[in-house]
Coordinates of C-alpha atoms and ligand atoms in Angstrom, one line a residue:
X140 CA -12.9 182.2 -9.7
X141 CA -14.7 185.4 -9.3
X142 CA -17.4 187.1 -12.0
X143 CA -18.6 189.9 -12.3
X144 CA -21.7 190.8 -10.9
X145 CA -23.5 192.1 -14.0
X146 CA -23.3 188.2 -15.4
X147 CA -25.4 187.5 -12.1
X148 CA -27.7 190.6 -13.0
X149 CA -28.2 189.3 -16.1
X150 CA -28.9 185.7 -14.7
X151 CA -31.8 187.0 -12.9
X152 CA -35.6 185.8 -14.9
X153 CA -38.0 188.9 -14.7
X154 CA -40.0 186.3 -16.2
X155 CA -40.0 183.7 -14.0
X156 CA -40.3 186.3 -10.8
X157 CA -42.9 187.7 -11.9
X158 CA -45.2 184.6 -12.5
X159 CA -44.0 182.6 -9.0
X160 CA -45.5 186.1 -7.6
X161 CA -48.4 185.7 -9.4
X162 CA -48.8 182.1 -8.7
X163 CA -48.5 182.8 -5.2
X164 CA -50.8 185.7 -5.5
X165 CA -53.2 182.4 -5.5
X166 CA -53.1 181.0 -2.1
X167 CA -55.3 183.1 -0.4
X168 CA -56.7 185.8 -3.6
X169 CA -59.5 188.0 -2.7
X170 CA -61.0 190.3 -4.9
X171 CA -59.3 193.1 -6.1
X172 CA -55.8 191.8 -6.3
X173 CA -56.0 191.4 -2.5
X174 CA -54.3 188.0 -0.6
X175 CA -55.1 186.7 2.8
X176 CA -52.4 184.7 3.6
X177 CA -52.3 184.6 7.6
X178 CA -49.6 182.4 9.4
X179 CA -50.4 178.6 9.4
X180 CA -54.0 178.7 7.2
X181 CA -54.1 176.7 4.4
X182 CA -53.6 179.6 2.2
X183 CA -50.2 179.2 4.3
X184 CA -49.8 175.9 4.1
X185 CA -50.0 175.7 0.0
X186 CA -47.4 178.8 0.0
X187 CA -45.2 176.6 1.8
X188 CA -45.5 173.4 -0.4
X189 CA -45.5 175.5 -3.5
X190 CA -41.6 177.1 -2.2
X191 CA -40.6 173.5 -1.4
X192 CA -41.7 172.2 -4.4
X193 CA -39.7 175.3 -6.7
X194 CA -36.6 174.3 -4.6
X195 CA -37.1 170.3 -5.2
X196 CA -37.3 171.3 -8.8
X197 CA -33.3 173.4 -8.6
X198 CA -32.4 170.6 -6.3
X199 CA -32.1 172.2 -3.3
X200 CA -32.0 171.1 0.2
X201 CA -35.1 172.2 2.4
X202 CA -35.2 172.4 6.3
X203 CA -37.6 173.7 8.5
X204 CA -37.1 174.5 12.9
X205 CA -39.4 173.9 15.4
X206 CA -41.7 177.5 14.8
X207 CA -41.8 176.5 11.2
X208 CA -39.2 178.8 9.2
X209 CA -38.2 177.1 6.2
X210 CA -34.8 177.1 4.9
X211 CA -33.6 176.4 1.4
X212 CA -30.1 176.1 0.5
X213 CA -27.7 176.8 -2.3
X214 CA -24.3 175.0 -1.5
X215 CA -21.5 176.2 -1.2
X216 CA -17.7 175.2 -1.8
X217 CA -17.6 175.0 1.9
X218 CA -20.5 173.6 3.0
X219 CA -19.1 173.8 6.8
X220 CA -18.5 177.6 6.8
X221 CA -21.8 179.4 8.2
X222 CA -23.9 180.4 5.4
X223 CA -25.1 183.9 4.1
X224 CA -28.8 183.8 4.5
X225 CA -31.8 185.8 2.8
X226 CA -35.5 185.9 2.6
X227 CA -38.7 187.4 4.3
X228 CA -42.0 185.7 4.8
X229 CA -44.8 184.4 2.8
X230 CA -47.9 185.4 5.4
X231 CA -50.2 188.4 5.2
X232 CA -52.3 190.8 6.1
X233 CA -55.8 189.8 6.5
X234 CA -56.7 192.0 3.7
X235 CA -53.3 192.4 2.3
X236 CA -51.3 192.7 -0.7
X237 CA -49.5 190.2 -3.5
X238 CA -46.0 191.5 -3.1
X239 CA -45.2 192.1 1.2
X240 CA -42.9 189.7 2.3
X241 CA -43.3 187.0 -0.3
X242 CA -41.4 189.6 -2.9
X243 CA -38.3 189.3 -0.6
X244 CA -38.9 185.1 -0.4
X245 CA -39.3 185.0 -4.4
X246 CA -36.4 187.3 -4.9
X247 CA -34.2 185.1 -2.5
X248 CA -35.6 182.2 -4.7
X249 CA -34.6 184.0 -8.3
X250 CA -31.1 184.8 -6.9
X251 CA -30.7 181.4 -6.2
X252 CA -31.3 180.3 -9.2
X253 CA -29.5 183.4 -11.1
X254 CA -26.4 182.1 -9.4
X255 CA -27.0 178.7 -11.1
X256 CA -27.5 180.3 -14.1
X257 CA -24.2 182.2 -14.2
X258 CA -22.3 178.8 -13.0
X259 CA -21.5 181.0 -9.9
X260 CA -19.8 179.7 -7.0
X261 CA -19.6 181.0 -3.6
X262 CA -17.3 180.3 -0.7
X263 CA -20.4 179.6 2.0
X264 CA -23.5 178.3 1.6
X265 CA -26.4 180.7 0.6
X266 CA -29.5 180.0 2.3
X267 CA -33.3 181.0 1.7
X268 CA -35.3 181.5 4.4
X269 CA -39.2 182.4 4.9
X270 CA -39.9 183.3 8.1
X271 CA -42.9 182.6 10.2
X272 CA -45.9 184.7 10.9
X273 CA -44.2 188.2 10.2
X274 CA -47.4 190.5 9.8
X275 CA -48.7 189.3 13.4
X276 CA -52.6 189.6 12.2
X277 CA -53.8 186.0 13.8
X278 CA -51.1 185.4 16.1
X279 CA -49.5 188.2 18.1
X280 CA -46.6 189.3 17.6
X281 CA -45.8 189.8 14.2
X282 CA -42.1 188.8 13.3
X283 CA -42.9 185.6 15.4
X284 CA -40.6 183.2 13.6
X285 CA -37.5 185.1 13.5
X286 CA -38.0 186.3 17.1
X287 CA -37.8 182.4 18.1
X288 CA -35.4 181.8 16.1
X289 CA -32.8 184.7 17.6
X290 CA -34.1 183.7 21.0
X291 CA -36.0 187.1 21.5
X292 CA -39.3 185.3 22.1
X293 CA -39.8 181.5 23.7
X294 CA -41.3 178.9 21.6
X295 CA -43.1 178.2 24.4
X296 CA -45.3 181.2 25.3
X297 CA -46.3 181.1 21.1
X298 CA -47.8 177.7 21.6
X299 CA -50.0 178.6 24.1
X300 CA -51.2 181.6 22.0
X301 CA -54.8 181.1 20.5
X302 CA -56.2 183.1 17.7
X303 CA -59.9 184.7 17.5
X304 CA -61.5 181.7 16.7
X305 CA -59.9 180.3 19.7
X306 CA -57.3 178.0 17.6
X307 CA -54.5 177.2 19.1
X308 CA -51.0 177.8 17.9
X309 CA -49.4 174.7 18.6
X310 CA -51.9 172.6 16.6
X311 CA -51.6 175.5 13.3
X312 CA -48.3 175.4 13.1
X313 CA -48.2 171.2 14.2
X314 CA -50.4 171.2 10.9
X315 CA -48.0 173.5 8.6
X316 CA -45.2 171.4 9.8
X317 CA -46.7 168.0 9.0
X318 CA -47.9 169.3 5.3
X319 CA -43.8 169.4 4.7
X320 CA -42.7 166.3 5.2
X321 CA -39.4 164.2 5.0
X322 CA -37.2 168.0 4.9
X323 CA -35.0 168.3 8.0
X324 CA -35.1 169.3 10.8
X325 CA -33.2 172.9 12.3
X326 CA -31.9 174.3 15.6
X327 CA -32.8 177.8 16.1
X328 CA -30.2 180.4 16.1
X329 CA -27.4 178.4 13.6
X330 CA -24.3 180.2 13.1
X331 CA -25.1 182.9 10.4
X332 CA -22.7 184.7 8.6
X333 CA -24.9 188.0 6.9
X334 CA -28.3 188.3 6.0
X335 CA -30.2 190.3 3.7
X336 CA -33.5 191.0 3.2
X337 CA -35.5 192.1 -0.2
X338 CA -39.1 194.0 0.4
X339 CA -40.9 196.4 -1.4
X340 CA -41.0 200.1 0.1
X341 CA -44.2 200.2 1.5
X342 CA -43.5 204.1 1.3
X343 CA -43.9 206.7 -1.2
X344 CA -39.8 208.1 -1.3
X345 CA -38.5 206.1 -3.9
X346 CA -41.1 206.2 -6.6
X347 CA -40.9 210.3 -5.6
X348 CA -37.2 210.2 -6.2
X349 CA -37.5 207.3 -9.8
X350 CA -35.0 205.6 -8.1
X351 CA -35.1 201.7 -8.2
X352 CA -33.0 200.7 -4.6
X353 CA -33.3 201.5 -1.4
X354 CA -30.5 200.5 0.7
X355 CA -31.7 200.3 4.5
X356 CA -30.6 201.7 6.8
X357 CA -32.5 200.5 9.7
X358 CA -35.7 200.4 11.3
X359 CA -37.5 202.3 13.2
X360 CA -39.1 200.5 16.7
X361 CA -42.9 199.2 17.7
X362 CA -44.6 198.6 20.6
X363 CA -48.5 196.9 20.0
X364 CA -50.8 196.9 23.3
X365 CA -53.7 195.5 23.5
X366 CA -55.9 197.4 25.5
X367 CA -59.0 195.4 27.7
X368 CA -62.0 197.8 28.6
X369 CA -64.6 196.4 31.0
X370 CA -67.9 198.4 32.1
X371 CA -71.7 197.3 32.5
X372 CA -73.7 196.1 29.8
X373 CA -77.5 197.3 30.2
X374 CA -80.4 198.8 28.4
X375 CA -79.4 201.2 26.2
X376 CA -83.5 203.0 26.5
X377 CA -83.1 203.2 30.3
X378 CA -79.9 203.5 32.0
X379 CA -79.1 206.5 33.2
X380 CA -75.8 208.1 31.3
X381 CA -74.7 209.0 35.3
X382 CA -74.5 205.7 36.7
X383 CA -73.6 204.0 33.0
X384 CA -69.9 202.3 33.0
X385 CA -69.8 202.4 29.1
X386 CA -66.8 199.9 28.2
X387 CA -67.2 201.7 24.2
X388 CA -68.2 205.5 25.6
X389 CA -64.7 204.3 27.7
X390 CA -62.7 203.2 24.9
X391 CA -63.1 206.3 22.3
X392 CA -62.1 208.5 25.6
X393 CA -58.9 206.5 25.4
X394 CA -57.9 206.9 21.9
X395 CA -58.9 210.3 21.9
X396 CA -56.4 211.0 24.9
X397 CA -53.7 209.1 23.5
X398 CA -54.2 210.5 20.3
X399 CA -53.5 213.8 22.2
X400 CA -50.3 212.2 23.7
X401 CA -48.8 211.3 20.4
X402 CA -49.3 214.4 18.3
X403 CA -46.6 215.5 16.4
X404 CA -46.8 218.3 14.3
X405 CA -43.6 216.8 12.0
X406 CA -45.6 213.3 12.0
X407 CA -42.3 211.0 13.0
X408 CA -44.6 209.9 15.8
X409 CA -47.0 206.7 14.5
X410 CA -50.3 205.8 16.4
X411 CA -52.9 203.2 14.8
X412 CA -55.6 201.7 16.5
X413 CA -56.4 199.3 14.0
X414 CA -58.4 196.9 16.2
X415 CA -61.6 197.1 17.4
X416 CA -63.9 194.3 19.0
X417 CA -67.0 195.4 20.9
X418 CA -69.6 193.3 22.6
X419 CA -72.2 192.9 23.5
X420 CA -72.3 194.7 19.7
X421 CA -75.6 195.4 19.1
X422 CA -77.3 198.9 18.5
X423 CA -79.3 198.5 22.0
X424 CA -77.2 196.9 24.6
X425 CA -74.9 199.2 26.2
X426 CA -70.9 197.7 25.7
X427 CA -70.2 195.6 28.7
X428 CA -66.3 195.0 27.0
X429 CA -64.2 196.5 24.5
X430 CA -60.4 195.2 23.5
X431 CA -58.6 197.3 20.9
X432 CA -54.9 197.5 19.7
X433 CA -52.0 199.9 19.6
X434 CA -49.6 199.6 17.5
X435 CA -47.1 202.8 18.4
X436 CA -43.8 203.9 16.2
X437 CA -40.9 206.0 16.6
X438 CA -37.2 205.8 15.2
X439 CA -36.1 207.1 18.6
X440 CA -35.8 204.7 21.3
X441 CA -36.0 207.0 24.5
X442 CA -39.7 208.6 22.6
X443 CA -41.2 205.3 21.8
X444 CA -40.6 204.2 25.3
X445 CA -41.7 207.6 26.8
X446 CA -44.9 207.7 24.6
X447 CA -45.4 204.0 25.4
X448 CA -45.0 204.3 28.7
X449 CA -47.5 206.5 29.5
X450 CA -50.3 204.7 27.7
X451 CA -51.7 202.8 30.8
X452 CA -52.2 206.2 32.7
X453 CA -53.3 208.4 30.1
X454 CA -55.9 205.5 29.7
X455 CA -57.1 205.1 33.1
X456 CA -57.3 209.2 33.1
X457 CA -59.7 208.7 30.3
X458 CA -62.2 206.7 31.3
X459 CA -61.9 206.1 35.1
X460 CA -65.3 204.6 35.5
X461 CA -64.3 201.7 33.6
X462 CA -61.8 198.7 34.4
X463 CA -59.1 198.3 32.5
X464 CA -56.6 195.8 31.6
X465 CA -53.5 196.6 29.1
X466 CA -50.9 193.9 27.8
X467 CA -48.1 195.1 26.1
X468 CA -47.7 192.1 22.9
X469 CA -44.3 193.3 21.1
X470 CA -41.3 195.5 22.1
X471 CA -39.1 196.2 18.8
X472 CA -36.3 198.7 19.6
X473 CA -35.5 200.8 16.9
X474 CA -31.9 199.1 14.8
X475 CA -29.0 200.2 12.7
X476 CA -28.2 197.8 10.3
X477 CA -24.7 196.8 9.7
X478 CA -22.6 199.8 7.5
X479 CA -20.6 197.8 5.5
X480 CA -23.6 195.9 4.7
X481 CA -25.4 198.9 3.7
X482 CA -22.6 200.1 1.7
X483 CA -22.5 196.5 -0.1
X484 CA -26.0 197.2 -1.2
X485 CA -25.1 200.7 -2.6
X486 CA -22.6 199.7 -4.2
X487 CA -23.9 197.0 -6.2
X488 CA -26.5 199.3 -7.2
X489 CA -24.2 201.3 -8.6
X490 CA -22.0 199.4 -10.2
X491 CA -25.5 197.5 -12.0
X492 CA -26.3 201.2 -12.7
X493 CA -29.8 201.4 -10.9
X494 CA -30.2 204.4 -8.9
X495 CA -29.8 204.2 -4.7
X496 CA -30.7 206.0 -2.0
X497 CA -30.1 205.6 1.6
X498 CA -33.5 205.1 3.9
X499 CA -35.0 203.8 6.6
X500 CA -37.5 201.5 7.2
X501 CA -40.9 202.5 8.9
X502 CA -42.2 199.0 8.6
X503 CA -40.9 196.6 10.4
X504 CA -39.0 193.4 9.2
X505 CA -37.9 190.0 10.2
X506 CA -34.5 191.6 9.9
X507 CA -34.9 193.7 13.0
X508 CA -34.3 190.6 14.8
X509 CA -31.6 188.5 12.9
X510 CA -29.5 192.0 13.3
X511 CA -29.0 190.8 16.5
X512 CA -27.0 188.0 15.4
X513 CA -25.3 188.7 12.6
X514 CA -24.0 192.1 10.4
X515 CA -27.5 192.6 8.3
X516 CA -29.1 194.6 5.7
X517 CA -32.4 195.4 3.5
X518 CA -33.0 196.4 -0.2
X519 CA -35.9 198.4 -0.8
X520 CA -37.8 198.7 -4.2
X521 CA -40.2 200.8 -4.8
X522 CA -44.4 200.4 -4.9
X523 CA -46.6 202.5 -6.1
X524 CA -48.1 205.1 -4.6
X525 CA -46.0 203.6 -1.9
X526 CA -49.6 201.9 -0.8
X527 CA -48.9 198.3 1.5
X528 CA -51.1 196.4 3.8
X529 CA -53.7 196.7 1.1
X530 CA -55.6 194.7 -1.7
X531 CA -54.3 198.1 -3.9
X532 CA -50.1 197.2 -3.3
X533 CA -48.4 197.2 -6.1
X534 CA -44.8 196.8 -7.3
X535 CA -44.2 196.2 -11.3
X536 CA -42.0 193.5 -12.6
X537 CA -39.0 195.5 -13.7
X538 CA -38.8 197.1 -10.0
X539 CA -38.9 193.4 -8.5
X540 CA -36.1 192.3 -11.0
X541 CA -34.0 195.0 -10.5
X542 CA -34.1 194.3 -6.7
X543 CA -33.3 190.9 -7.0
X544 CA -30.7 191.4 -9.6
X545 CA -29.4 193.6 -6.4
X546 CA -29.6 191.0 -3.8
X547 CA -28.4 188.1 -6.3
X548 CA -24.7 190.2 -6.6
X549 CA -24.8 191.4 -3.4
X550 CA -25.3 187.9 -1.4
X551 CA -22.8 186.4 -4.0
X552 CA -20.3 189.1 -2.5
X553 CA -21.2 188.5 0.9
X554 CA -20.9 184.5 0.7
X555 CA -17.4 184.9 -1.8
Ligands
GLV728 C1 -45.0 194.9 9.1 O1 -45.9 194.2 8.6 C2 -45.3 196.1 9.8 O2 -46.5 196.2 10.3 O3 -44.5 197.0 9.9
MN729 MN1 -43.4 192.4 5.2
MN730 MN1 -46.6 193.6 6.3

């Protein structure tokens, strides 16, 4: 028998949201309200136990696949039917905030649980899922675990990736799986039958507009490089600048020129080196090597591979003295999310009476890739000052409940 949504709204604990944020907000705090959580650390690893151990406490069944995505499940009268699934991921910036990517994993949680409440049953099965390695900071690329899991990227080229401190993948993530033990094991790619993801903004548009929901509409599409300069290293009192083969000198020619190439005067075009390493690194030694990373936006497909594109010779132009080596670490094409999943969202907002507005996503989200397999869609709530990536995010606790009120009616629609 159906209900109506506003009994699952009502379900939802702002409460009890609010403080699983803030005990997350533990596992990895630094100062200011900051978290570093990266994919796999211990900080990870007691994110991870801490989910598990919420769902042991509801009674629900936990799972994780062979990259490490976890999967919690809510029953449903047919457990055989493919299940609705939602979540987002519970890693981090290196110096990021308390509320990207585990808001949409504690929201997914809290639905769960509001659905209990409100003695709600569902047709299929309703999963949780937190994702793997989104934000990409120690492990390139973000968005890892749901890339393996849709069979965008190959378990086995992440294994053999190694972070700065020359750790290597396999035996993090052999580590995060062993501190779950006794869940079960899952394929990769399981029939799905929707999914929707929760997030804060990470934008300004909704606080600007007081609206509470965002219904996504897609995102726009990445490409990260990461750009090897080699020159000489030498004395920096002696060496003539003539014969010099500055690797730095070499490197700040090339983000200059490609900061040429991706001007744009209406500022759709998005270009961030935010990666710099430098050695020899000292004041005297001229740099023998310099590696930095692009990470390059655009909602249009045909610009961001244009602008991409052209990276490796407006580079070499720059600096031709030096040697260069550029590897090209994620391809995201820009994606539509599904419309009648977008219209689900909108109209659950309204019918909860929360103000909506259409948008789409200049972050990207693990639910780029699971579009691919399934119809897909986001909710949006807003932060302030729209700030993300940053010990200064924000998001307050009404905003967060009245997302997840959102995605509690919404997935109980999409699974009835
Ligand atoms: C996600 O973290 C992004 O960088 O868009
Ligand atoms: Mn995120
Ligand atoms: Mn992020």
């Amino acid at each position: 028998m159906s209900i109506p949504i506003q009994q699952i709204a009502a379900a939802v604990d702002a409460d009890r949201l609010w403080t699983r944020h803030m005990t997350m907000a533990k596992f990895g705090a630094l100062p200011g309200d900051g978290v570093c959580r990266q994919a796999f650390t211990a900080e990870d690893i007691s994110a991870r136990r801490q989910l598990l151990a919420w769902a042991k406490q509801h009674g629900y069944a936990a799972a994780a696949d062979a990259i490490g995505n976890l999967f919690v499940r809510r029953p449903g009268v047919d457990p055989a039917l493919a299940p609705v699934l939602t979540g987002s991921h519970m890693d981090s910036q290196p110096r990021g905030g308390r509320f990207d990517g585990i808001y949409g994993v504690l929201a997914g949680l809290e639905a769960l649980n509001a659905l209990d409440t409100a003695a709600a049953e569902t047709q299929r099965s309703i999963e949780l899922v937190a994702w793997t390695n989104e934000e990409g900071g120690r492990y390139e690329p973000g968005s890892m675990g749901s890339m393996v899991f849709s069979g965008a990227l190959e378990l086995s080229e992440c294994l053999a990736l190694r972070d700065a401190d020359g750790v290597l993948l396999e035996d993090a993530l052999a580590a995060a799986l062993a501190s779950t033990p006794g869940i079960e094991s899952r394929a990769f790619n399981f029939p799905i039958a929707a999914y929707l993801e929760a997030h804060i903004e990470q934008g300004p548009r909704l606080e600007a507009e007081n609206l509470s929901i965002g219904a996504v509409t897609g995102i726009q599409g990445t490409r990260w490089f990461t750009i090897t300069v080699r020159g000489d290293t030498g004395h920096a009192g002696t060496v003539p600048l003539a014969v010099r083969r500055d690797a730095l000198q070499g490197a700040v020619a090339m983000v200059q020129a490609l900061n040429e190439l991706t001007t744009d005067v209406d500022d759709i075009v998005k270009f961030t080196v935010g990666r710099f390493d430098v050695e020899p690194n000292a004041p005297n030694s001229i740099a023998d090597r310099v590696v930095f990373t692009v990470d390059l936006r655009h909602p249009d497909a045909s610009i961001l591979m244009r602008l991409g594109d052209a990276i490796p010779e407006r580079c070499r132009e720059a600096a031709p003295r030096c040697d260069l080596e550029i590897i090209e670490t994620a391809t995201n094409l820009p994606c539509e999310f599904d419309p009648a999943v977008v219209a689900a969202v909108e109209d659950v907002a309204r019918e909860l009476g929360l103000g909506c507005m259409r948008m789409p996503s200049g972050a990207f989200h693990d639910a780029q890739h699971i579009n691919a397999l399934c119809p897909t869609g986001m909710i949006f709530v807003p932060c302030r000052n729209g700030v993300s990536h940053s010990p200064a995010e924000y998001a307050d606790p009404k905003s967060l409940a009245a997302g997840t009120k959102v995605l509690a009616a919404a997935l109980y629609r999409l699974a009835s």
